[in-house]
XYZ file of C-alpha atoms in Angstrom:
107
model
C -3.877 -18.278 -14.999
C -1.035 -19.780 -13.892
C 0.262 -19.878 -17.344
C -0.507 -16.045 -18.232
C 1.887 -14.973 -14.842
C 4.730 -16.754 -15.828
C 3.862 -15.009 -19.241
C 4.210 -12.044 -17.555
C 5.148 -12.160 -14.198
C 6.177 -8.106 -13.807
C 2.210 -7.378 -14.840
C 1.860 -8.930 -10.674
C 2.576 -5.039 -10.162
C -0.121 -3.716 -12.010
C -2.828 -5.178 -9.578
C -3.902 -2.812 -6.848
C -3.453 -5.182 -3.712
C -1.781 -7.809 -4.764
C 1.090 -5.922 -6.761
C 1.458 -4.774 -3.393
C 1.037 -7.229 -0.894
C 4.075 -9.440 -2.680
C 6.154 -5.836 -2.229
C 5.788 -6.511 1.138
C 5.819 -9.522 1.977
C 9.577 -8.918 -0.176
C 9.863 -6.013 2.038
C 8.825 -7.969 5.253
C 10.645 -11.318 3.912
C 14.482 -9.869 3.363
C 14.590 -8.439 7.081
C 16.408 -10.481 8.871
C 16.102 -9.103 12.522
C 12.195 -8.809 12.587
C 10.206 -12.044 14.605
C 7.147 -12.350 12.861
C 3.710 -12.332 14.811
C 1.216 -14.033 14.447
C -1.247 -11.754 13.224
C 1.374 -10.192 10.620
C 0.658 -12.560 7.509
C -2.992 -10.587 8.353
C -2.588 -7.735 8.034
C -0.311 -7.590 5.688
C -3.346 -9.112 3.186
C -5.801 -6.792 4.598
C -3.727 -3.400 5.212
C -2.666 -3.973 1.052
C -5.953 -4.221 0.408
C -7.087 -1.209 2.187
C -3.591 0.667 1.365
C -4.754 -0.502 -2.757
C -8.241 1.157 -2.842
C -8.388 4.156 -0.105
C -7.695 7.721 0.148
C -5.649 7.473 3.271
C -4.448 4.250 5.400
C -3.184 4.314 9.262
C -1.274 1.509 10.735
C 0.705 0.873 13.204
C 5.317 1.309 12.111
C 6.607 -1.745 11.443
C 3.726 -2.524 9.026
C 3.530 1.660 7.967
C 6.904 0.993 7.128
C 7.184 -1.600 4.771
C 3.288 -0.656 3.008
C 5.113 3.373 2.192
C 8.382 0.923 0.839
C 6.127 -0.491 -1.745
C 3.909 2.313 -2.535
C 7.530 3.664 -3.819
C 8.562 1.060 -5.132
C 5.463 0.409 -7.390
C 4.588 4.351 -8.188
C 1.864 5.392 -6.336
C 1.172 8.119 -3.418
C -1.301 6.554 -1.215
C -0.429 8.597 2.160
C 0.047 6.160 5.069
C 0.186 7.242 8.835
C 0.809 6.014 11.809
C -1.707 8.155 13.903
C -5.098 8.446 13.989
C -4.342 12.656 14.280
C -2.590 12.752 11.287
C -5.461 11.119 9.455
C -7.735 13.902 9.983
C -5.726 16.887 8.714
C -4.647 14.426 5.732
C -8.757 13.374 4.410
C -9.580 17.011 5.295
C -6.727 18.175 2.512
C -8.437 15.631 0.358
C -11.886 16.571 0.794
C -10.361 20.739 -0.197
C -8.913 19.548 -3.137
C -11.619 17.575 -4.824
C -14.026 20.678 -3.834
C -11.711 22.702 -5.826
C -12.807 23.365 -9.319
C -10.527 21.361 -12.254
C -10.393 24.707 -14.505
C -11.583 27.205 -12.620
C -13.885 29.942 -14.696
C -11.475 32.550 -16.346
C -12.306 35.880 -15.064
């Protein structure tokens, strides 16, 4: 793994969880005004994993902002929301889109 990583460091971003975790860690590390809390590293790890595989993610503002910027740099589009009340309509839209036929029958 170590040899592969040093030969292909840009491929790390292709790994769903690890690529996003790296982006979030980088984002938060660059923020000099940020005061780290004891659970921040756990939140980053678990939210990066969830965001890599979930259709919608709900989290608090600071971590949500870091996730959104990381997703944008990676070209990913997972919605990151700050309120559970926002998640319900987002999930309903995803379910409605899934129920629509990809190629509707021609009349």
